[in-house]
JSON list of C-alpha atoms in Angstrom, two decimals:
[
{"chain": "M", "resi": 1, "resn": "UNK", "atom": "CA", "xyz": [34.86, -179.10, 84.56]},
{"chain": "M", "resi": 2, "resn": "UNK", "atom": "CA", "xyz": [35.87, -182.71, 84.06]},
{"chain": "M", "resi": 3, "resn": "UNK", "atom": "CA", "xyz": [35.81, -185.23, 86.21]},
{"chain": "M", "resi": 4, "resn": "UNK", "atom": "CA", "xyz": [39.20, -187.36, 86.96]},
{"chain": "M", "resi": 5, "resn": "UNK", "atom": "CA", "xyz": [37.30, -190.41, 85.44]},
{"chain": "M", "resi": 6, "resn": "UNK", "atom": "CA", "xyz": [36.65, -188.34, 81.74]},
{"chain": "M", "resi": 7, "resn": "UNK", "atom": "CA", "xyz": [39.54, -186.56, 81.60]},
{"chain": "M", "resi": 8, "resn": "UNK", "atom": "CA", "xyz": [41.02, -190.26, 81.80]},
{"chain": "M", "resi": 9, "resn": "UNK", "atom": "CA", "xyz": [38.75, -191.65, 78.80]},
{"chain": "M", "resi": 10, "resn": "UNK", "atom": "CA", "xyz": [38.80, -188.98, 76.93]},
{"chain": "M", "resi": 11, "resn": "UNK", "atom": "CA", "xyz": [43.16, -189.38, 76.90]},
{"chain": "M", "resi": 12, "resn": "UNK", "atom": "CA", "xyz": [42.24, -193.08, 76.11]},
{"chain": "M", "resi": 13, "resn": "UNK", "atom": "CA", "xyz": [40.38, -191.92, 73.18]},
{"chain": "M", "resi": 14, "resn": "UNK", "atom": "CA", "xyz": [43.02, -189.89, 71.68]},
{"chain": "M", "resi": 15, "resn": "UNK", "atom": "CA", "xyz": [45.26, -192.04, 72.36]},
{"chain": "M", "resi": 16, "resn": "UNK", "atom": "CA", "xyz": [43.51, -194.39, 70.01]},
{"chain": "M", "resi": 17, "resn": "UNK", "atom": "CA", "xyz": [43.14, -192.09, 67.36]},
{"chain": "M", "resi": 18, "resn": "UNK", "atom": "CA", "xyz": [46.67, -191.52, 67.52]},
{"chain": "M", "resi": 19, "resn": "UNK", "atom": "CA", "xyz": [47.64, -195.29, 67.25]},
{"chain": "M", "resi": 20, "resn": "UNK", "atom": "CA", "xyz": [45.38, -196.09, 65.05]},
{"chain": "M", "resi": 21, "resn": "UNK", "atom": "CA", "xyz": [44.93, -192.93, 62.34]},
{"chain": "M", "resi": 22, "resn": "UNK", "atom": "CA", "xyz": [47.62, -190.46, 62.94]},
{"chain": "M", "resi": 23, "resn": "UNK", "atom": "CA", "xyz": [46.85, -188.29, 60.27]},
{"chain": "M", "resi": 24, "resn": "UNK", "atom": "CA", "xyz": [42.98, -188.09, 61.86]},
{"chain": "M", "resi": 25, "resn": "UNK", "atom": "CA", "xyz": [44.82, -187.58, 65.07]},
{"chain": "M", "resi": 26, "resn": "UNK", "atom": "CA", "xyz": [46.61, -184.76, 63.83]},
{"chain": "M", "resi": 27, "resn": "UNK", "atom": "CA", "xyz": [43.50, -182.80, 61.87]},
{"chain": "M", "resi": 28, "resn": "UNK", "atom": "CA", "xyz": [41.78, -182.77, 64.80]},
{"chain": "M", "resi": 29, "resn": "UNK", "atom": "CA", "xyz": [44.16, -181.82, 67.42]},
{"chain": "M", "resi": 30, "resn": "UNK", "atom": "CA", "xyz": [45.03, -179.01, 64.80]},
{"chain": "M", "resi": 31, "resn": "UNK", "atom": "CA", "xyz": [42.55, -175.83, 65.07]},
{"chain": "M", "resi": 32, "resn": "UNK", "atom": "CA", "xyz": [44.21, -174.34, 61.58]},
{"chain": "M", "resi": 33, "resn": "UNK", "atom": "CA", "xyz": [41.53, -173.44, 59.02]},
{"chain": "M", "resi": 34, "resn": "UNK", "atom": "CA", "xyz": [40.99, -175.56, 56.41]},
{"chain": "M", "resi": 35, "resn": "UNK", "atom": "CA", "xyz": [42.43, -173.98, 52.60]},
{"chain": "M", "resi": 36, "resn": "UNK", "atom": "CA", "xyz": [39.86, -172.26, 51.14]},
{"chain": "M", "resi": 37, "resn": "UNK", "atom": "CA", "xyz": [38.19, -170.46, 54.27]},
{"chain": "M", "resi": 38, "resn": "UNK", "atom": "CA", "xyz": [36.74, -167.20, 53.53]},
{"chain": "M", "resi": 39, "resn": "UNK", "atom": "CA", "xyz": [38.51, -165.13, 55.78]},
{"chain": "M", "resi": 40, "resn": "UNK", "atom": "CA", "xyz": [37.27, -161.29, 55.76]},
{"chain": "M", "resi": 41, "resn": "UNK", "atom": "CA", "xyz": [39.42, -158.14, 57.26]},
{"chain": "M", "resi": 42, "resn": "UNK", "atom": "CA", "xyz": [37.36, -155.73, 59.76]},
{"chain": "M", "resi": 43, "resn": "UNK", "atom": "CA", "xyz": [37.08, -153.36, 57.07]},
{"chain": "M", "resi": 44, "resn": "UNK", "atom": "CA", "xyz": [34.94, -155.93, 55.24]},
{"chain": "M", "resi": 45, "resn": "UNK", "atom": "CA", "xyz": [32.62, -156.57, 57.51]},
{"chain": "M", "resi": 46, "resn": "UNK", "atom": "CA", "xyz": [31.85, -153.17, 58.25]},
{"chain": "M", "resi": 47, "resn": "UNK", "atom": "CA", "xyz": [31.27, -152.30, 54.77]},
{"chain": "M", "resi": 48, "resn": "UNK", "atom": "CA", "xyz": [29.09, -155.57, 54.48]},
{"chain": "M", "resi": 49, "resn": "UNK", "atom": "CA", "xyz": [27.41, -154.46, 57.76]},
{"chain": "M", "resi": 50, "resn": "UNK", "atom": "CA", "xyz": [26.79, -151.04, 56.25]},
{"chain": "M", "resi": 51, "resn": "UNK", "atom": "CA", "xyz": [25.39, -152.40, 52.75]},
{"chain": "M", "resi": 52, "resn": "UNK", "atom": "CA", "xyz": [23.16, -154.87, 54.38]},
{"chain": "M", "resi": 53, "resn": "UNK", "atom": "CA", "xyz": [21.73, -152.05, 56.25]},
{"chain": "M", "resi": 54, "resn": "UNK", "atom": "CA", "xyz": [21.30, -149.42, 53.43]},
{"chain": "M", "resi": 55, "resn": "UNK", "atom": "CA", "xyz": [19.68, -152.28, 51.09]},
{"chain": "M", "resi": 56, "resn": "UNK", "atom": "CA", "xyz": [16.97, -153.45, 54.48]},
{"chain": "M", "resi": 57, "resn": "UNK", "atom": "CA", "xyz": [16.48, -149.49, 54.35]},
{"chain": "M", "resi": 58, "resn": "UNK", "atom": "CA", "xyz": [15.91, -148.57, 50.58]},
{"chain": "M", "resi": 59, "resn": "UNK", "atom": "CA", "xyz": [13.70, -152.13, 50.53]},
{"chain": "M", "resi": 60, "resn": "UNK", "atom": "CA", "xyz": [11.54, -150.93, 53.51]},
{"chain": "M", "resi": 61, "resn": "UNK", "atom": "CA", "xyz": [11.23, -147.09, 52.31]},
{"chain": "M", "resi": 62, "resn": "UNK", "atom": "CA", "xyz": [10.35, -148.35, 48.85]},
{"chain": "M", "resi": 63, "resn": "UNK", "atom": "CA", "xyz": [8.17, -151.12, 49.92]},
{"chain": "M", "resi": 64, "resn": "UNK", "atom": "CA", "xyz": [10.20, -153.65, 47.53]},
{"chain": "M", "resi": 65, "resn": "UNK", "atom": "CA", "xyz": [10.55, -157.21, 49.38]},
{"chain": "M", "resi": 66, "resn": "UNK", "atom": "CA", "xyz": [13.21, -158.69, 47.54]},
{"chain": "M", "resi": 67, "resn": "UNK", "atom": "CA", "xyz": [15.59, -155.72, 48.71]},
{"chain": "M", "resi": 68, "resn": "UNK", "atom": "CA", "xyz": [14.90, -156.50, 52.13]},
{"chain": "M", "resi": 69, "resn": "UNK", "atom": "CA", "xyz": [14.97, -160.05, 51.28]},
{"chain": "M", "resi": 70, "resn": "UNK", "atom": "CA", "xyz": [18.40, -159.99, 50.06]},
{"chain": "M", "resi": 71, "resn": "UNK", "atom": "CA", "xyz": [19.73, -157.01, 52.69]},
{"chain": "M", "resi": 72, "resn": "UNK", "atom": "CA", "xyz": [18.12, -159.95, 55.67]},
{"chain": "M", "resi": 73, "resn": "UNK", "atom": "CA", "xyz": [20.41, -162.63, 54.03]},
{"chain": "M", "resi": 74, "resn": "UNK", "atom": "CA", "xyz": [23.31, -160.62, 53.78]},
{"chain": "M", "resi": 75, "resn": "UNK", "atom": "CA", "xyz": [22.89, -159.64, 57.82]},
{"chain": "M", "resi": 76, "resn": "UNK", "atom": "CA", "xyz": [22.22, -163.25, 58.28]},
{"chain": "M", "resi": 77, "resn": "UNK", "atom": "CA", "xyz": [26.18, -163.65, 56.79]},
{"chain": "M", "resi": 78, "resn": "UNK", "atom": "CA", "xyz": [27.63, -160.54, 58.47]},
{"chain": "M", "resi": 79, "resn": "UNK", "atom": "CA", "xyz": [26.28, -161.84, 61.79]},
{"chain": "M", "resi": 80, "resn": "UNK", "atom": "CA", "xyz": [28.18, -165.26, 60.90]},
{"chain": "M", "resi": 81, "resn": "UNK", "atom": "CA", "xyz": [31.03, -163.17, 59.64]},
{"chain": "M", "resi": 82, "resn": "UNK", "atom": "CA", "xyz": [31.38, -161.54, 62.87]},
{"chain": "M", "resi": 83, "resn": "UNK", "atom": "CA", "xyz": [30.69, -164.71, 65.25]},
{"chain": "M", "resi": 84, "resn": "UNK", "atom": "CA", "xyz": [32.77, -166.84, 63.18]},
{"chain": "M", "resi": 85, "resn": "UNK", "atom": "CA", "xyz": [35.56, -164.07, 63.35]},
{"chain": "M", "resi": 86, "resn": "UNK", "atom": "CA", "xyz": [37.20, -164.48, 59.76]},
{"chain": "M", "resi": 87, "resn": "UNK", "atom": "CA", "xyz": [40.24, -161.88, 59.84]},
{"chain": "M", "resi": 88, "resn": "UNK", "atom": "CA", "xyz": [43.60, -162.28, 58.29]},
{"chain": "M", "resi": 89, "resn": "UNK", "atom": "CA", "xyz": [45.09, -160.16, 61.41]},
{"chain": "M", "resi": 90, "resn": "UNK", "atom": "CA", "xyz": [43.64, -162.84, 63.61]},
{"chain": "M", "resi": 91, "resn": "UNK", "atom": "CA", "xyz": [46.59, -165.84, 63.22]},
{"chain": "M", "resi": 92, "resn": "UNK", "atom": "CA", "xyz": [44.29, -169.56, 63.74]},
{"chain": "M", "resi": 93, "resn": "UNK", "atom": "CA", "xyz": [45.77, -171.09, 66.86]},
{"chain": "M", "resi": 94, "resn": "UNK", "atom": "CA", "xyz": [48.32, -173.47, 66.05]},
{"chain": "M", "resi": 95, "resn": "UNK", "atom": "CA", "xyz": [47.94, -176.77, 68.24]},
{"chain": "M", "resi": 96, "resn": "UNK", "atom": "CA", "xyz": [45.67, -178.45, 70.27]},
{"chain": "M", "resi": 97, "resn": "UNK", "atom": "CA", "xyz": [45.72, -176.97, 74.00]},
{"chain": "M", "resi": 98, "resn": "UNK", "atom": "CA", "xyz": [44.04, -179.35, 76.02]},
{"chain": "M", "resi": 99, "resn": "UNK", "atom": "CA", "xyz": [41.89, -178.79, 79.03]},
{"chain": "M", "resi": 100, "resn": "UNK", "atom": "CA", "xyz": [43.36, -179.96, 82.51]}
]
């Protein structure tokens, strides 16, 4: 929680943002994703969860590296997939709520 003193600068600081680069002002206060954001439906992930897997299993029961090499990296981007939430059924939010 904020105390009465930085809830007060950080107003002062968006204030000046506003005055003095709107357009700034209004890309940050926005929480919209940026065009071009890979956005991936549930269905997706799963079936990049799924083929991650299968390839870190074939690598490991074949003893070939790179398979499990390439099934880590793809875990590594479902993991991101699924923290980052990237769904087309999930709207972005569209203003800035702020904190009182």
């Amino acid at each position: 929680m904020l105390s009465h003193y930085e809830r007060q600068e950080l107003e002062r600081i968006a204030q000046r943002f506003e005055h003095d680069d709107p357009e700034l002002a209004s890309a940050l206060g926005s929480c919209a994703h940026p065009r071009g954001t890979l956005r991936l439906s549930k269905l997706a992930r799963l079936g990049l969860d799924l083929f991650a897997g299968v390839l870190v299993v074939l690598g490991a029961l074949t003893l070939n590296f790179g398979l499990v090499f390439v099934g880590a990296l793809l875990l590594i981007c479902a993991a991101c997939a699924h923290l980052k939430g990237w769904s087309p059924i999930d709207p972005p939010p569209t203003q800035y709520r702020r904190m009182e």
